[in-house]
CSV table of C-alpha atoms and ligand atoms in Angstrom, one decimal:
chain,number,residue,atom,x,y,z
P,1,MET,CA,-7.3,9.3,-28.3
P,2,PRO,CA,-6.0,9.8,-24.8
P,3,VAL,CA,-2.7,8.1,-24.0
P,4,MET,CA,-2.8,5.4,-21.4
P,5,VAL,CA,0.1,6.1,-19.0
P,6,LEU,CA,0.7,2.4,-18.0
P,7,GLN,CA,0.4,0.9,-21.5
P,8,GLY,CA,2.7,-2.1,-21.8
P,9,LYS,CA,3.6,-2.2,-18.2
P,10,LYS,CA,3.2,-5.2,-15.9
P,11,GLY,CA,3.1,-5.2,-12.1
P,12,LEU,CA,1.8,-6.4,-8.8
P,13,VAL,CA,-0.6,-4.9,-6.2
P,14,LEU,CA,-0.1,-6.7,-2.8
P,15,ASN,CA,-2.6,-7.2,-1.2
P,16,VAL,CA,-6.4,-6.9,-1.7
P,17,THR,CA,-9.2,-8.1,0.5
P,18,ASN,CA,-12.3,-6.7,-1.1
P,19,LYS,CA,-13.6,-4.0,-3.3
P,20,ASN,CA,-13.0,-1.4,-0.6
P,21,SER,CA,-9.3,-2.2,-0.4
P,22,ILE,CA,-7.1,0.7,-1.5
P,23,GLY,CA,-5.1,-1.9,-3.5
P,24,TRP,CA,-8.2,-2.8,-5.5
P,25,ALA,CA,-8.8,0.8,-6.6
P,26,VAL,CA,-5.1,0.9,-7.6
P,27,ALA,CA,-5.4,-2.4,-9.5
P,28,GLU,CA,-8.5,-1.2,-11.4
P,29,ALA,CA,-7.0,2.2,-12.2
P,30,ALA,CA,-3.7,0.5,-13.4
P,31,VAL,CA,-5.6,-1.8,-15.7
P,32,ALA,CA,-7.7,1.1,-17.0
P,33,GLN,CA,-4.4,2.8,-17.9
P,34,GLY,CA,-3.2,-0.2,-19.9
P,35,ALA,CA,-1.3,-2.3,-17.4
P,36,LEU,CA,-1.3,-6.1,-16.8
P,37,VAL,CA,-1.8,-6.5,-13.0
P,38,GLY,CA,-1.4,-9.4,-10.6
P,39,VAL,CA,-3.4,-8.7,-7.4
P,40,GLY,CA,-2.4,-10.4,-4.2
P,41,ALA,CA,-4.5,-12.1,-1.7
P,42,GLN,CA,-3.1,-13.1,1.8
P,43,THR,CA,-4.7,-16.5,2.0
P,44,GLU,CA,-6.3,-19.1,-0.4
P,45,ARG,CA,-9.7,-18.2,1.2
P,46,PHE,CA,-9.2,-14.5,0.3
P,47,ALA,CA,-7.9,-15.6,-3.2
P,48,GLU,CA,-11.3,-17.1,-4.1
P,49,LYS,CA,-13.0,-13.8,-3.6
P,50,VAL,CA,-10.2,-11.7,-5.1
P,51,GLY,CA,-10.0,-14.1,-8.0
P,52,GLU,CA,-13.7,-13.6,-8.8
P,53,MET,CA,-13.1,-9.8,-8.7
P,54,ALA,CA,-10.0,-10.0,-10.9
P,55,GLY,CA,-11.9,-12.3,-13.3
P,56,GLU,CA,-14.0,-9.4,-14.3
P,57,HIS,CA,-10.9,-7.8,-15.9
P,58,PRO,CA,-9.1,-9.5,-18.8
P,59,ASN,CA,-5.8,-8.0,-17.7
P,60,MET,CA,-5.9,-9.0,-14.1
P,61,SER,CA,-5.1,-12.2,-12.3
P,62,VAL,CA,-4.7,-13.3,-8.7
P,63,LEU,CA,-1.8,-14.6,-6.7
P,64,THR,CA,-1.4,-15.5,-3.0
P,65,VAL,CA,1.2,-14.2,-0.6
P,66,ASP,CA,1.4,-14.0,3.2
P,67,PHE,CA,4.2,-11.7,4.2
P,68,SER,CA,4.8,-13.5,7.5
P,69,GLU,CA,6.3,-16.5,5.6
P,70,GLU,CA,9.6,-16.2,3.9
P,71,ALA,CA,8.9,-19.2,1.7
P,72,GLN,CA,5.8,-17.5,0.3
P,73,LEU,CA,7.9,-14.5,-0.8
P,74,GLU,CA,10.3,-16.9,-2.6
P,75,ALA,CA,7.3,-18.6,-4.2
P,76,LEU,CA,5.9,-15.1,-5.2
P,77,ALA,CA,9.2,-14.4,-7.1
P,78,GLU,CA,8.9,-17.7,-8.9
P,79,THR,CA,5.3,-17.0,-9.8
P,80,VAL,CA,6.2,-13.6,-11.1
P,81,LYS,CA,9.0,-15.0,-13.3
P,82,GLU,CA,6.8,-17.7,-14.7
P,83,ARG,CA,3.7,-15.4,-15.3
P,84,TYR,CA,5.4,-12.1,-16.3
P,85,GLY,CA,9.1,-12.6,-16.8
P,86,LYS,CA,9.9,-9.1,-15.6
P,87,ILE,CA,7.7,-6.5,-13.9
P,88,ASP,CA,7.5,-2.7,-14.0
P,89,PHE,CA,5.9,-2.0,-10.7
P,90,LEU,CA,5.0,-3.2,-7.2
P,91,VAL,CA,2.3,-1.6,-5.1
P,92,HIS,CA,2.7,-2.6,-1.4
P,93,SER,CA,-0.7,-2.0,0.2
P,94,ALA,CA,-0.8,-4.1,3.4
P,95,ALA,CA,-0.5,-3.6,7.1
P,96,PHE,CA,-1.4,-5.5,10.3
P,97,ALA,CA,-1.4,-4.8,14.0
P,98,LYS,CA,-3.2,-6.7,16.7
P,99,ARG,CA,-6.5,-5.2,17.4
P,100,GLU,CA,-5.7,-4.6,21.1
P,101,ASP,CA,-2.8,-2.4,20.0
P,102,LEU,CA,-5.0,0.0,18.0
P,103,SER,CA,-6.8,1.5,21.0
P,104,GLY,CA,-6.1,2.8,24.4
P,105,ARG,CA,-2.5,3.7,25.6
P,106,PHE,CA,0.5,3.2,23.2
P,107,ILE,CA,2.6,2.5,26.3
P,108,ASP,CA,0.7,-0.8,26.8
P,109,THR,CA,1.9,-2.3,23.4
P,110,SER,CA,3.4,-5.7,24.1
P,111,ARG,CA,6.8,-6.7,22.7
P,112,ASP,CA,5.1,-9.3,20.5
P,113,GLY,CA,2.5,-6.8,19.3
P,114,PHE,CA,5.2,-4.3,18.4
P,115,ALA,CA,7.3,-6.9,16.5
P,116,THR,CA,4.2,-8.1,14.6
P,117,ALA,CA,3.1,-4.6,13.5
P,118,LEU,CA,6.6,-3.7,12.4
P,119,ASP,CA,7.2,-7.0,10.7
P,120,ILE,CA,4.0,-7.1,8.6
P,121,SER,CA,3.6,-3.4,8.0
P,122,ALA,CA,7.2,-2.2,7.4
P,123,TYR,CA,9.7,-5.1,7.0
P,124,SER,CA,7.4,-6.7,4.5
P,125,LEU,CA,8.2,-3.9,2.0
P,126,VAL,CA,11.9,-4.6,2.4
P,127,ALA,CA,11.4,-8.4,2.0
P,128,CYS,CA,9.2,-7.9,-1.1
P,129,CYS,CA,11.7,-5.6,-2.8
P,130,LYS,CA,14.5,-8.1,-2.0
P,131,ALA,CA,12.6,-11.1,-3.2
P,132,LEU,CA,11.5,-9.3,-6.4
P,133,GLU,CA,14.8,-7.4,-7.1
P,134,ASP,CA,15.8,-9.5,-10.0
P,135,CYS,CA,12.2,-9.4,-11.4
P,136,PHE,CA,12.2,-5.6,-11.7
P,137,ASN,CA,12.7,-4.0,-15.1
P,138,GLU,CA,15.0,-1.0,-15.3
P,139,ASP,CA,12.8,2.1,-14.6
P,140,ALA,CA,10.5,0.0,-12.3
P,141,SER,CA,8.4,1.8,-9.7
P,142,VAL,CA,7.6,0.7,-6.1
P,143,VAL,CA,4.9,2.4,-4.1
P,144,THR,CA,3.8,1.8,-0.6
P,145,MET,CA,0.9,3.2,1.6
P,146,SER,CA,1.6,5.1,4.8
P,147,TYR,CA,-0.3,7.4,7.1
P,148,LEU,CA,0.2,10.7,8.8
P,149,GLY,CA,0.4,8.8,12.2
P,150,SER,CA,4.0,8.2,11.2
P,151,THR,CA,5.0,11.7,12.2
P,152,ARG,CA,2.1,12.9,14.3
P,153,ALA,CA,0.7,11.1,17.4
P,154,VAL,CA,-2.8,10.2,16.3
P,155,GLY,CA,-5.0,8.8,19.1
P,156,ASN,CA,-5.5,5.0,18.9
P,157,TYR,CA,-3.2,4.6,15.8
P,158,ASN,CA,-0.5,3.8,18.3
P,159,VAL,CA,2.0,1.1,17.2
P,160,MET,CA,0.8,1.4,13.6
P,161,GLY,CA,2.2,5.0,13.6
P,162,VAL,CA,5.6,3.6,14.7
P,163,ALA,CA,5.4,1.0,11.9
P,164,LYS,CA,4.5,3.6,9.3
P,165,ALA,CA,7.5,5.7,10.5
P,166,ALA,CA,9.7,2.7,9.9
P,167,LEU,CA,8.0,2.1,6.5
P,168,GLU,CA,8.7,5.6,5.4
P,169,ALA,CA,12.3,5.4,6.5
P,170,ALA,CA,12.6,2.1,4.7
P,171,VAL,CA,11.3,3.7,1.5
P,172,ARG,CA,14.2,6.3,1.6
P,173,TYR,CA,16.8,3.6,2.1
P,174,LEU,CA,15.3,1.3,-0.6
P,175,ALA,CA,15.3,4.3,-2.9
P,176,ILE,CA,19.1,4.6,-2.4
P,177,ASP,CA,19.7,0.9,-2.9
P,178,LEU,CA,17.5,0.5,-6.0
P,179,GLY,CA,18.1,3.9,-7.5
P,180,PRO,CA,21.3,2.8,-9.4
P,181,LYS,CA,19.1,0.3,-11.3
P,182,GLY,CA,16.7,3.1,-12.2
P,183,ILE,CA,14.1,1.8,-9.8
P,184,ARG,CA,12.1,4.4,-7.9
P,185,VAL,CA,10.5,3.9,-4.4
P,186,ASN,CA,7.8,6.2,-3.1
P,187,THR,CA,5.1,6.5,-0.4
P,188,VAL,CA,1.5,7.5,-0.8
P,189,SER,CA,0.0,8.7,2.4
P,190,PRO,CA,-3.8,8.6,2.3
P,191,GLY,CA,-6.1,10.3,4.8
P,192,PRO,CA,-8.5,8.0,6.7
P,193,ILE,CA,-10.7,5.8,4.4
P,194,ASN,CA,-13.3,3.2,5.5
P,195,THR,CA,-11.6,-0.2,4.8
P,196,VAL,CA,-11.2,-3.5,6.7
P,197,ALA,CA,-7.7,-2.5,7.9
P,198,ALA,CA,-8.8,1.0,8.9
P,199,ARG,CA,-11.8,-0.3,10.9
P,200,GLY,CA,-9.3,-2.0,13.2
P,201,VAL,CA,-8.3,1.5,14.5
P,202,LYS,CA,-10.7,2.5,17.3
P,203,GLY,CA,-12.7,5.7,16.4
P,204,LEU,CA,-12.2,5.5,12.6
P,205,THR,CA,-15.5,7.3,11.8
P,206,GLU,CA,-14.6,10.2,14.1
P,207,MET,CA,-11.2,10.4,12.4
P,208,ILE,CA,-12.8,10.5,9.0
P,209,HIS,CA,-15.2,13.3,10.0
P,210,TYR,CA,-12.4,15.3,11.8
P,211,VAL,CA,-10.2,15.2,8.7
P,212,HIS,CA,-13.0,16.0,6.3
P,213,ASP,CA,-14.1,19.0,8.4
P,214,ARG,CA,-10.7,20.6,8.6
P,215,ALA,CA,-9.1,19.8,5.2
P,216,PRO,CA,-8.7,22.6,2.6
P,217,LEU,CA,-10.6,20.6,0.0
P,218,LYS,CA,-14.2,20.0,1.0
P,219,ARG,CA,-15.2,17.3,-1.4
P,220,GLU,CA,-15.0,13.6,-0.5
P,221,PHE,CA,-11.7,11.8,-1.0
P,222,GLY,CA,-11.2,8.0,-1.0
P,223,GLN,CA,-9.8,5.1,-2.8
P,224,THR,CA,-10.2,6.7,-6.3
P,225,GLU,CA,-8.0,9.7,-5.4
P,226,VAL,CA,-5.3,7.5,-3.8
P,227,ALA,CA,-5.4,5.3,-7.0
P,228,GLY,CA,-4.9,8.3,-9.2
P,229,THR,CA,-1.8,9.5,-7.4
P,230,THR,CA,-0.4,5.9,-7.2
P,231,VAL,CA,-0.9,5.5,-11.0
P,232,TYR,CA,1.1,8.7,-11.5
P,233,LEU,CA,3.9,7.3,-9.4
P,234,LEU,CA,3.9,4.0,-11.3
P,235,SER,CA,4.0,5.8,-14.6
P,236,ASP,CA,6.9,7.4,-16.4
P,237,LEU,CA,5.3,10.8,-15.6
P,238,SER,CA,7.1,10.6,-12.3
P,239,ARG,CA,10.5,9.4,-13.6
P,240,GLY,CA,12.3,12.0,-11.5
P,241,VAL,CA,10.5,11.3,-8.2
P,242,SER,CA,12.0,8.9,-5.6
P,243,GLY,CA,12.1,8.6,-1.8
P,244,GLN,CA,9.0,10.8,-1.5
P,245,ILE,CA,5.9,10.9,0.5
P,246,ILE,CA,2.8,12.2,-1.3
P,247,PHE,CA,-0.3,12.9,0.8
P,248,VAL,CA,-3.7,12.2,-0.6
P,249,ASP,CA,-5.9,13.7,2.1
P,250,ASN,CA,-7.5,16.8,0.6
P,251,GLY,CA,-4.5,18.7,2.0
P,252,TYR,CA,-5.3,18.0,5.7
P,253,ASN,CA,-1.7,17.4,6.7
P,254,THR,CA,-0.8,21.0,5.8
P,255,VAL,CA,-3.3,22.7,8.0
P,256,GLY,CA,-2.4,24.3,11.4
P,257,MET,CA,-5.3,26.2,12.8
E,1,LIG,N1,-7.8,3.0,4.9
E,1,LIG,C1,-7.1,4.0,5.4
E,1,LIG,O1,-7.6,4.9,6.1
E,1,LIG,C2,-5.6,4.1,5.2
E,1,LIG,C3,-5.0,5.3,5.4
E,1,LIG,C4,-3.6,5.4,5.2
E,1,LIG,C5,-2.9,4.2,4.8
E,1,LIG,N2,-3.6,3.0,4.6
E,1,LIG,C6,-2.8,1.9,4.3
E,1,LIG,O2,-3.2,1.3,3.0
E,1,LIG,C7,-2.8,0.0,3.0
E,1,LIG,C8,-4.0,-0.9,2.5
E,1,LIG,O3,-5.0,-0.9,3.5
E,1,LIG,P1,-6.6,-0.7,3.2
E,1,LIG,O4,-7.0,0.4,4.0
E,1,LIG,O5,-6.8,-0.8,1.8
E,1,LIG,O6,-7.2,-2.0,4.0
E,1,LIG,P2,-7.4,-3.5,3.5
E,1,LIG,O7,-7.8,-4.2,4.8
E,1,LIG,O8,-8.3,-3.6,2.4
E,1,LIG,O9,-6.0,-4.0,3.0
E,1,LIG,C9,-5.0,-4.4,3.9
E,1,LIG,C10,-4.3,-5.6,3.3
E,1,LIG,O10,-3.2,-6.0,4.1
E,1,LIG,C11,-3.1,-7.4,3.9
E,1,LIG,N3,-2.3,-8.0,4.9
E,1,LIG,C12,-2.4,-8.0,6.3
E,1,LIG,N4,-1.6,-8.8,6.9
E,1,LIG,C13,-0.9,-9.4,5.8
E,1,LIG,C14,0.1,-10.4,5.8
E,1,LIG,N5,0.6,-11.1,6.9
E,1,LIG,N6,0.6,-10.8,4.6
E,1,LIG,C15,0.1,-10.3,3.4
E,1,LIG,N7,-0.8,-9.3,3.4
E,1,LIG,C16,-1.3,-8.9,4.6
E,1,LIG,C17,-4.6,-7.8,4.0
E,1,LIG,O11,-4.7,-9.1,3.4
E,1,LIG,C18,-5.2,-6.8,3.2
E,1,LIG,O12,-5.4,-7.2,1.8
E,1,LIG,C19,-2.3,-0.4,4.4
E,1,LIG,O13,-0.9,-0.3,4.3
E,1,LIG,C20,-2.9,0.7,5.2
E,1,LIG,O14,-2.1,0.9,6.4
E,1,LIG,C21,-4.9,2.9,4.8
């Protein structure tokens, strides 16, 4: 009988919009590996749909959290305490930038657009970790989702690249802060995948083809591959890993010419 690597663990995946969400693939993979999972929805309206999806799995339930509201993060911690007591993992899988800031010239990003992208896509990880700090078990694991646009200038990704750079730096600092408690913090960096958030970036289809054409591995990659690596990072198999960025992009990031 194969061992389930998340057997007995409880955790959150924040957030999910639909079945294409990377977070949904992670939540399903975590449940399949024995975990009890709370999946987040940003609004009550999303929660109806996500609740229906979660209802298909006995070990999954839905909770609502919008990262732009401090009070909702406090409420999240209360819900976690009531529902789970302590948790073993948090998957932060959320980002937002204004649509007009995901095309054209980066130089045209407004002050407000810059602040919004950084707030929801990077600061939210810090805020979640702070709100949930007392809920984490010793040996808990935190994983967030970044993208190569953090270190390379990728056309149209623009302000989201700056937000992902901040997110990756935040992961390293959070790893230092939470490390003494045995808590690990890591980043998964997927290649482009067709989701609602990704479709906000102009030229997504071209990006997907470009990466698939040039990556060392020629087979398709997507949510399933990202979920597999995330489950590894949530499991005790990665006990010695913290502050890292693991790419799930068929090796694209390593290729020069
Ligand atoms: N799809 C890709 O190509 C790709 C590649 C690399 C990284 N990522 C990252 O993966 C993560 C998940 O994105 P996805 O592609 O699954 O898209 P998605 O649209 O399915 O998920 C994005 C989630 O962010 C949530 N969100 C946005 N604003 C929020 C707010 N104010 N409060 C709380 N939640 C909020 C949305 O509700 C949604 O559930 C994001 O961080 C994204 O940047 C995606």
